[in-house]
Short mmCIF file of C-alpha atoms and ligand atoms in Angstrom, two decimals:
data_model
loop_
_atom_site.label_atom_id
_atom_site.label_comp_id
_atom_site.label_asym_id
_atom_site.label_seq_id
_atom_site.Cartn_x
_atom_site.Cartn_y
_atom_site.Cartn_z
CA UNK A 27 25.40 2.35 -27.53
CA UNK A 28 24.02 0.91 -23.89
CA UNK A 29 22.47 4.49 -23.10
CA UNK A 30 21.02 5.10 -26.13
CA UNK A 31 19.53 2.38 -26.78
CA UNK A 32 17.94 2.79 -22.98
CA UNK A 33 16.89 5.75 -24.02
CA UNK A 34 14.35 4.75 -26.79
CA UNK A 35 13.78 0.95 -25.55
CA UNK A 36 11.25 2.66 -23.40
CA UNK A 37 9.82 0.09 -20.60
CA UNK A 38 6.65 1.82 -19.65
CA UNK A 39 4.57 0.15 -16.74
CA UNK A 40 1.79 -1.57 -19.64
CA UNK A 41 4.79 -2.73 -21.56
CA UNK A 42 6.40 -4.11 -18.21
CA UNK A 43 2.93 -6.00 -17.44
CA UNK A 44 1.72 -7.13 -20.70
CA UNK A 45 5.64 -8.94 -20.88
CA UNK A 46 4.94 -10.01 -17.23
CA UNK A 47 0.97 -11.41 -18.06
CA UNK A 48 2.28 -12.86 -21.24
CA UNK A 49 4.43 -15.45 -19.47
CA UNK A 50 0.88 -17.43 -18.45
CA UNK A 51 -0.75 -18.73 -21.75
CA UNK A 52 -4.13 -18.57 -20.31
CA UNK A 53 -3.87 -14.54 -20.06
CA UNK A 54 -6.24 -12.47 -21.91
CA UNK A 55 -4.73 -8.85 -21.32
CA UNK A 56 -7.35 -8.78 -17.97
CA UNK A 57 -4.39 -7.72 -15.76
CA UNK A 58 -3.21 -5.52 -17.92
CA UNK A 59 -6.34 -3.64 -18.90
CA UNK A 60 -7.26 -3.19 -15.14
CA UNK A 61 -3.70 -1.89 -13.98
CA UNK A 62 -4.02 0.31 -16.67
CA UNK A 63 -7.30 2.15 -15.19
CA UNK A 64 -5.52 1.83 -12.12
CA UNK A 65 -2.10 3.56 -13.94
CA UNK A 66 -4.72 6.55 -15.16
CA UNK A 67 -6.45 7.09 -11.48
CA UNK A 68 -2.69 7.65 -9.99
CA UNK A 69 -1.83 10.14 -13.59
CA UNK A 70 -5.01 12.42 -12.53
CA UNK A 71 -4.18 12.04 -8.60
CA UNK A 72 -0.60 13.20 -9.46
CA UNK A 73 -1.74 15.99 -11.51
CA UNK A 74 -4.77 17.04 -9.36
CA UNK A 75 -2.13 16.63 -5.61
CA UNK A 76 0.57 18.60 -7.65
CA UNK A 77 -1.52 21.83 -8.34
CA UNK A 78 -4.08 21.02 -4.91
CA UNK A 79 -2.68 24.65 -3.65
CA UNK A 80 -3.71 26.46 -6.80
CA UNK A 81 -6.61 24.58 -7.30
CA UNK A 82 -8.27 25.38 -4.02
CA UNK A 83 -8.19 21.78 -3.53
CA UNK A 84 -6.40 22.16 0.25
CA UNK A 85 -9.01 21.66 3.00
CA UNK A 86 -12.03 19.54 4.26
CA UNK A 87 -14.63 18.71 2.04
CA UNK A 88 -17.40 19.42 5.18
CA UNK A 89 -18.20 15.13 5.69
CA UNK A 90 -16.62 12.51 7.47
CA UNK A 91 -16.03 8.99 6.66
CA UNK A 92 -16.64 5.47 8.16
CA UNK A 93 -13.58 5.98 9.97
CA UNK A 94 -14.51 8.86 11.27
CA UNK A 95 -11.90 10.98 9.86
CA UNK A 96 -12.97 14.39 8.07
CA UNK A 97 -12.52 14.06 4.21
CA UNK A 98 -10.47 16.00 2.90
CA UNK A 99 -11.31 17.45 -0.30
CA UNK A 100 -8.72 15.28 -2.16
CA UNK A 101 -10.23 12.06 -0.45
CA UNK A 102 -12.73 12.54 -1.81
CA UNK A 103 -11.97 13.78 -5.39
CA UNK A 104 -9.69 10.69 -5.50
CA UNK A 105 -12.01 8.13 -4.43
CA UNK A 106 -14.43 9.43 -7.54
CA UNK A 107 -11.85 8.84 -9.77
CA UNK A 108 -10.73 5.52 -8.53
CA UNK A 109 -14.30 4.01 -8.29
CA UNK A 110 -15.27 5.52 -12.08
CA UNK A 111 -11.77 4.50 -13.31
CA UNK A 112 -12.15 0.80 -12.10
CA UNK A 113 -15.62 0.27 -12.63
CA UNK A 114 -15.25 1.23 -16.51
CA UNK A 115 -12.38 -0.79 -16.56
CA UNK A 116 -14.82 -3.68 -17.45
CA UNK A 117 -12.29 -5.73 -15.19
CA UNK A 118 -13.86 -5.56 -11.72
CA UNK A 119 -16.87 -6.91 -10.03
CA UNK A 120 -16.23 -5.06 -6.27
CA UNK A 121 -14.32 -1.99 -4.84
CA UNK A 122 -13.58 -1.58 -1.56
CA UNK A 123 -12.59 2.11 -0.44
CA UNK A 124 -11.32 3.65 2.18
CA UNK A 125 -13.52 6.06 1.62
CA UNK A 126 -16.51 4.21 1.33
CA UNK A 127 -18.86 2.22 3.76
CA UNK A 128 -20.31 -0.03 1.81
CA UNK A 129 -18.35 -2.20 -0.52
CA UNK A 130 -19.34 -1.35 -4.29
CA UNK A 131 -20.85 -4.10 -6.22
CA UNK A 132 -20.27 -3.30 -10.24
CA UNK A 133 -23.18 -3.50 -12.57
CA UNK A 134 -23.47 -6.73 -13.64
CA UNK A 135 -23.22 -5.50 -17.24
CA UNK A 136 -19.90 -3.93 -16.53
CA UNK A 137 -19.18 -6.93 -14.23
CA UNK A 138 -14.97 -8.33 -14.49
CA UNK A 139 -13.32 -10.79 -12.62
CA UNK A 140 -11.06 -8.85 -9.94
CA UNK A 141 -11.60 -7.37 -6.69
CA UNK A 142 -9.29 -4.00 -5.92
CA UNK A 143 -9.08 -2.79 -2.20
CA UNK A 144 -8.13 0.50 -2.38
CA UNK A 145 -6.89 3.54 -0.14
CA UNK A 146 -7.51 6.17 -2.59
CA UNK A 147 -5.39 9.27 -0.80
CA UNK A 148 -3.29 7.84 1.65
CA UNK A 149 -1.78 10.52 4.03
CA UNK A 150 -4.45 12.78 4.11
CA UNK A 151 -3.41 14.47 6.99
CA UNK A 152 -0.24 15.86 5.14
CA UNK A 153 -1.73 17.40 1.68
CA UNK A 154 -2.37 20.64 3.40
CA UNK A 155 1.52 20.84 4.04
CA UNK A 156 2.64 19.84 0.84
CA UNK A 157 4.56 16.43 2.21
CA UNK A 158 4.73 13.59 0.22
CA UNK A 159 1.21 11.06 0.10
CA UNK A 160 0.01 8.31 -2.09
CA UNK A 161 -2.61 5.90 -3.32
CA UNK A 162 -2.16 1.95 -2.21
CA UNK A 163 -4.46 -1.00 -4.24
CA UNK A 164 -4.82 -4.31 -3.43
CA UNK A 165 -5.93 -6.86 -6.33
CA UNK A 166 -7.74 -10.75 -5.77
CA UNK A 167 -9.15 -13.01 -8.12
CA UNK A 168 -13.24 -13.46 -7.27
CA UNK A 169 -14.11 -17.35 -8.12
CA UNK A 170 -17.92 -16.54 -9.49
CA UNK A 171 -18.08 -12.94 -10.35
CA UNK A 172 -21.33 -13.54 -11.41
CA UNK A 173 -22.17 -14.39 -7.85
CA UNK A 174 -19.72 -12.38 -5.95
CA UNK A 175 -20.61 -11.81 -1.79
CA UNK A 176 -18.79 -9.51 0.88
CA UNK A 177 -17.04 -12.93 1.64
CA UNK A 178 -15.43 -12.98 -1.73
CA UNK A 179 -13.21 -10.03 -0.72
CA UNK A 180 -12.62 -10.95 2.78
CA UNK A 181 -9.77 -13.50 2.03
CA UNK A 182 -5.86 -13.57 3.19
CA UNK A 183 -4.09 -11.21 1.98
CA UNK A 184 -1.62 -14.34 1.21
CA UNK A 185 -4.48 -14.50 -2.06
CA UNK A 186 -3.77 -11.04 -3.59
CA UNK A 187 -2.63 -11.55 -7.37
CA UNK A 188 -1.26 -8.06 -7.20
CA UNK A 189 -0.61 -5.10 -5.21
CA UNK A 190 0.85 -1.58 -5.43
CA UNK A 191 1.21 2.43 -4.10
CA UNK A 192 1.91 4.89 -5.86
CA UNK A 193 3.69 8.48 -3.85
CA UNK A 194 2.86 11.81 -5.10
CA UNK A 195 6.18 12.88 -3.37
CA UNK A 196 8.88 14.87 -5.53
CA UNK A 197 8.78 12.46 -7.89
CA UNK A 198 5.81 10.69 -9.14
CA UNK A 199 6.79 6.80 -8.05
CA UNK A 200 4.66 3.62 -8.41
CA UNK A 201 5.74 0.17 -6.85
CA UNK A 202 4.02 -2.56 -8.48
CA UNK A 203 3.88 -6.38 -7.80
CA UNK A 204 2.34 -8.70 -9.69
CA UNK A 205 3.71 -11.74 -7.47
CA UNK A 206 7.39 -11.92 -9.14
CA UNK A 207 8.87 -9.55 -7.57
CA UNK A 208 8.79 -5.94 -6.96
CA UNK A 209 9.32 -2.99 -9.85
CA UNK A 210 9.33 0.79 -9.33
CA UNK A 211 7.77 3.15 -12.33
CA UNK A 212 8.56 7.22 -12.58
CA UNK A 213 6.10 9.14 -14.20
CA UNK A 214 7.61 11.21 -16.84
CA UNK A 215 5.14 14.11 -16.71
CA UNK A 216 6.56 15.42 -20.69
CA UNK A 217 5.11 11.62 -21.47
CA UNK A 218 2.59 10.81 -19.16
CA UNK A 219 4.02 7.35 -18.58
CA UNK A 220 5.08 5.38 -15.96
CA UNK A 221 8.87 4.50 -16.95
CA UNK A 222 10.40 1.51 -15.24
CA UNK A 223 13.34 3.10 -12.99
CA UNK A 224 14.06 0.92 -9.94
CA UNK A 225 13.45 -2.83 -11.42
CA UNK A 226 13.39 -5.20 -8.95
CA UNK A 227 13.30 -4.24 -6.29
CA UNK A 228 15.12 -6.23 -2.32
CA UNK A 229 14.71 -4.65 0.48
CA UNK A 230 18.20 -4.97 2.73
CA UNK A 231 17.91 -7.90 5.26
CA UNK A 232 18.66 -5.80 7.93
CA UNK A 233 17.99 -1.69 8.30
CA UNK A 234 19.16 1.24 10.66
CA UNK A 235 15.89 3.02 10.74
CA UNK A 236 12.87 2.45 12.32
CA UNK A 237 9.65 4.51 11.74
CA UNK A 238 7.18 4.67 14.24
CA UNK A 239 5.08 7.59 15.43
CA UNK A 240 6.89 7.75 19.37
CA UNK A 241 3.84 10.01 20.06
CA UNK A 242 2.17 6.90 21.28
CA UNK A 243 4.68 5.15 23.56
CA UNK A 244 2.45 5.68 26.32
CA UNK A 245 0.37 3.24 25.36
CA UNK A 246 2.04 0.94 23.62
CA UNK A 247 2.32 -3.10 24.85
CA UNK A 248 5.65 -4.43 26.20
CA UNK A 249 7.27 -6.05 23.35
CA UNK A 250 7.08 -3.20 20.80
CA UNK A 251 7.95 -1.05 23.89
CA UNK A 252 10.87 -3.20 24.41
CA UNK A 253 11.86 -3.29 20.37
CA UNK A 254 12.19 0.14 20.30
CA UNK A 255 13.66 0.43 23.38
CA UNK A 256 16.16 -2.10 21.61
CA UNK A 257 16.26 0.94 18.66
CA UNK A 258 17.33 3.88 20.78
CA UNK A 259 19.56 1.91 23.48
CA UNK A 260 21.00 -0.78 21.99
CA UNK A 261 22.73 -3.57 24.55
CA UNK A 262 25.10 -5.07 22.01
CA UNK A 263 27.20 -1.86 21.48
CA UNK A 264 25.95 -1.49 17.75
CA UNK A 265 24.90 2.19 17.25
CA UNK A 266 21.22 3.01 17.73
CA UNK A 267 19.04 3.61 14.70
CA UNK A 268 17.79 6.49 13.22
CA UNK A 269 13.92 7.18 13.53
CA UNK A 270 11.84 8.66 10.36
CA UNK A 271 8.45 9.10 10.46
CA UNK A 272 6.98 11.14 7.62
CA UNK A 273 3.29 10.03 8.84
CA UNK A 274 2.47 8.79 5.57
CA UNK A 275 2.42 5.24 5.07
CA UNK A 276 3.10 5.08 1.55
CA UNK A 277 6.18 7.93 1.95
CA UNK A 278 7.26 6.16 5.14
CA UNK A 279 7.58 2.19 3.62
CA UNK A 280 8.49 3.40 0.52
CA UNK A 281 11.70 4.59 2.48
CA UNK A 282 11.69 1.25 4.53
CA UNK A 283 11.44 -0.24 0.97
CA UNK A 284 14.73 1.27 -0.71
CA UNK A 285 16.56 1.94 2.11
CA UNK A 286 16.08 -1.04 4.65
CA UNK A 287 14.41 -0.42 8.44
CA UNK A 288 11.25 -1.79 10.07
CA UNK A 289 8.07 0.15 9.91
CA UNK A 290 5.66 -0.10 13.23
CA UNK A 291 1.94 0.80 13.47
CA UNK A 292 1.40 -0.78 16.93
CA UNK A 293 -1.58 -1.32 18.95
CA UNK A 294 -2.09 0.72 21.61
CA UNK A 295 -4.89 1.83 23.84
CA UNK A 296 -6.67 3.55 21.90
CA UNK A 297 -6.59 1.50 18.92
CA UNK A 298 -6.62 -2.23 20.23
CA UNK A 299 -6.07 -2.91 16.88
CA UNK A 300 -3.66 -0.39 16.06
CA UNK A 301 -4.98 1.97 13.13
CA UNK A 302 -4.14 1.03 10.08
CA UNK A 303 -6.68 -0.70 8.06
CA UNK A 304 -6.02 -4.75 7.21
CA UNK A 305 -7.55 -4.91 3.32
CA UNK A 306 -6.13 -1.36 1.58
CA UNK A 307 -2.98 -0.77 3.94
CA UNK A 308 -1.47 -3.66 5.54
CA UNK A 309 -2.32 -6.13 3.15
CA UNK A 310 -1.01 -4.24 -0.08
CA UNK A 311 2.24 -3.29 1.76
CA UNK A 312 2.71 -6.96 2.95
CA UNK A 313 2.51 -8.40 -0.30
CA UNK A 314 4.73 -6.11 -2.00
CA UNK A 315 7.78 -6.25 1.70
CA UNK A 316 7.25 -10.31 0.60
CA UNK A 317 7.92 -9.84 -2.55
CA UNK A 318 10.92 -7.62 -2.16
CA UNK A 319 12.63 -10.33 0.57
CA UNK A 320 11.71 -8.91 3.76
CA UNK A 321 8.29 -9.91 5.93
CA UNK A 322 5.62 -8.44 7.67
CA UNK A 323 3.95 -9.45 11.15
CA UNK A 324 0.87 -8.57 13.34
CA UNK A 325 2.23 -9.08 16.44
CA UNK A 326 0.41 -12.46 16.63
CA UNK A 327 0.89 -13.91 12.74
CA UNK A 328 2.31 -13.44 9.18
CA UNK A 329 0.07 -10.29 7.66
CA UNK A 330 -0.79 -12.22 4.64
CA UNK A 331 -2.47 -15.11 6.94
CA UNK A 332 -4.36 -12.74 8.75
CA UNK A 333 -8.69 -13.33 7.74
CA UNK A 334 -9.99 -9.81 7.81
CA UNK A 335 -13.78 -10.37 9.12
CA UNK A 336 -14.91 -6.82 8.16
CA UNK A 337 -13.90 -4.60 5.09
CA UNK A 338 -12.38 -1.60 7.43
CA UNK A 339 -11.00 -4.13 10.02
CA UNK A 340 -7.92 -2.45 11.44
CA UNK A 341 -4.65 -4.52 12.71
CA UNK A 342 -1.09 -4.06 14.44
CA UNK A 343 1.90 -4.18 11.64
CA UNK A 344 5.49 -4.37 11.81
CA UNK A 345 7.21 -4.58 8.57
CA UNK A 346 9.78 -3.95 6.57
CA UNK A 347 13.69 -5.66 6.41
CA UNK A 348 13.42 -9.55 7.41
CA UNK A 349 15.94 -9.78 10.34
CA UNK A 350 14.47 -6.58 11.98
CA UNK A 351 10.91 -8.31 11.83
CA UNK A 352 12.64 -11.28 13.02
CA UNK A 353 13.88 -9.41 16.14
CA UNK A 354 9.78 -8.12 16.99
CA UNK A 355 8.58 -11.71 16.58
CA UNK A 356 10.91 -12.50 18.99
CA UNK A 357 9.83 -10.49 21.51
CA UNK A 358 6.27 -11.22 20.66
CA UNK A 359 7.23 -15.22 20.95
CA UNK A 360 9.17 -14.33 24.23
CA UNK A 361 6.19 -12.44 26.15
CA UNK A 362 3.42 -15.01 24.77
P1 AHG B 19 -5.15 7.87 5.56
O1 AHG B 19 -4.67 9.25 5.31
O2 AHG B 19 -5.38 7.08 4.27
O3 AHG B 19 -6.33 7.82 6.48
O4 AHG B 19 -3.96 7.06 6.26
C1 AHG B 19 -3.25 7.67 7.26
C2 AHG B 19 -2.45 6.63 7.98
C3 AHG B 19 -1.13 6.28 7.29
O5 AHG B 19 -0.93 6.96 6.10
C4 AHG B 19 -0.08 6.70 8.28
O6 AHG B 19 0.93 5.73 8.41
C5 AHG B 19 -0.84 6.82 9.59
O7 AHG B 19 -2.17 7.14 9.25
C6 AHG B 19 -0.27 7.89 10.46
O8 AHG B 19 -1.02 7.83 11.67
P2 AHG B 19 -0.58 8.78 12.90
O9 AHG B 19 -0.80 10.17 12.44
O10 AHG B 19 -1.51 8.34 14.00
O11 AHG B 19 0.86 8.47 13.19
MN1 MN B 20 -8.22 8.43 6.02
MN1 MN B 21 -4.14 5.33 4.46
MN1 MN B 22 -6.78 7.42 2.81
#
């Protein structure tokens, strides 16, 4: 019956793709092959995070990056395995890394037609402590891959053909859009495959949580100051909403995802352009809040819209359920 049949009708994340690439005749299995690679980077991540106590893989690897962060040991390992996965993929002709400077140009040889933006460990500050972290990828199409530039990956989000995370949290999730709609995959560790367990996924049009780090507030502008504000003293004698931060973007709108809410990375200060980065972060998480009904904003625009200018460009985001975003842009409108 239904659950048996469930039960061996396994939908495994390249089954879900290659039925989701096969709808467009002109598809030659690129995708596919490529999210693949990508599928295998997360499967080592997962195993390498979940034993990262035992095998001494805690700690700072002794450099820092172009962000100015110390690496952690993880970042690092992660980043090789992402760059060597992709780039033997066949299927890509640039990487850019969080972890990296430069952008990485593939051997023309080895040369494919995507470009993947990708945050290889995101979270870094919570391996040591065991809390949940992740991996987020951003995909485009490059028009002349035989002639790709740095302007070839500095497009609109609004371009991506795909985007995902995947969170090395209790369970090993990955959220996956290929532009119709959003699916969520469990890794069966006993199989080693991605098993299709929350299919498409909406995010509720309105949340109770929002998810901002409150350690800023001192510097943040009026309207976000005023939104939250909104959050913990609300005038319309609706109960105020619970904050969550977890303080790692992938565990924190992966939450905002399932469960509804509006997560903030504001400006401030510090960070005029708030921290987190446009091409590997915002973007990725955009596309896939889009995708699953609600929006995402940058205090000035749409996120997808937005023309990143460098490949580690930061921005302002507040995203997550569309009539909480609605309420921020209104308060942005209202104080331009
Ligand atoms: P990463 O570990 O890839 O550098 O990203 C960390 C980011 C993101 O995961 C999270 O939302 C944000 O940093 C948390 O920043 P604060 O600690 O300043 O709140
Ligand atoms: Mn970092
Ligand atoms: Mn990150
Ligand atoms: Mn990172």
């Amino acid at each position: 019956h239904e659950a048996d049949a469930y039960r061996t009708d396994l939908m495994t994340i390249t089954r879900y793709v290659l039925n989701e690439q096969s709808r467009n005749p002109e598809a030659r299995g690129d995708l596919t092959i490529l999210l693949s690679h990508i599928v295998l980077g997360c499967k080592f991540v997962a195993s390498a995070v979940n034993k990262a106590g035992l095998a001494k893989l805690i700690g700072l690897a002794g450099e820092t990056n172009v962000q100015g962060e110390e690496q952690k040991k993880l970042d690092v390992l992660s980043n090789e395995v992402f760059v060597k996965a992709l780039v033997s993929s066949g299927r890509t002709c640039v990487l850019v890394s969080e972890e990296d400077e430069e952008a990485t140009f593939v051997d023309p040889a080895l040369r494919g037609k995507y470009c993947v933006c990708f945050d290889p460990l995101d979270g870094s500050s919570n391996i040591d402590c065991g809390v949940s972290i992740g991996t987020i990828f951003g995909i485009y199409m490059i028009k002349d891959k035989e002639n790709v530039t740095l302007e070839d990956v500095l497009q609109p989000g609004k371009n991506m053909v795909a985007a995902g995370y995947c969170m090395y949290g209790s369970s090993c999730t990955l959220v996956l859009s290929t532009g119709n709609g959003v699916n969520g995959f469990t890794l069966d560790p006993s199989l080693g495959e991605f098993i299709l367990t929350h299919p498409d996924i909406k995010i509720p049009k309105k949340g109770k949580i929002y998810s901002v780090n409150e350690g800023n507030a001192k510097n943040w502008d009026e309207p976000t100051a005023k939104f939250v504000e909104k959050c913990k003293f609300p005038k319309d004698g609706s109960s105020p909403k619970s904050l969550r931060y977890i303080g790692s973007m992938v565990a924190d709108v992966h939450r905002t995802l399932l469960y509804g809410g509006v997560f903030l990375y504001p400006a401030d200060k510090k960070s005029p352009n708030g921290k987190l980065r446009v091409l590997y972060e915002v973007f990725p998480m955009s596309f896939l809040m889009e995708q699953a009904g609600g929006q995402s904003f940058t205090g000035k625009e749409r996120a997808l819209d937005l023309v990143p200018t460098k490949i580690h460009e930061r921005s302002q985001i507040f995203l997550g359920s569309f009539e909480d975003v609605e309420d921020i842009k209104g308060l942005y409108a209202a104080q331009a």
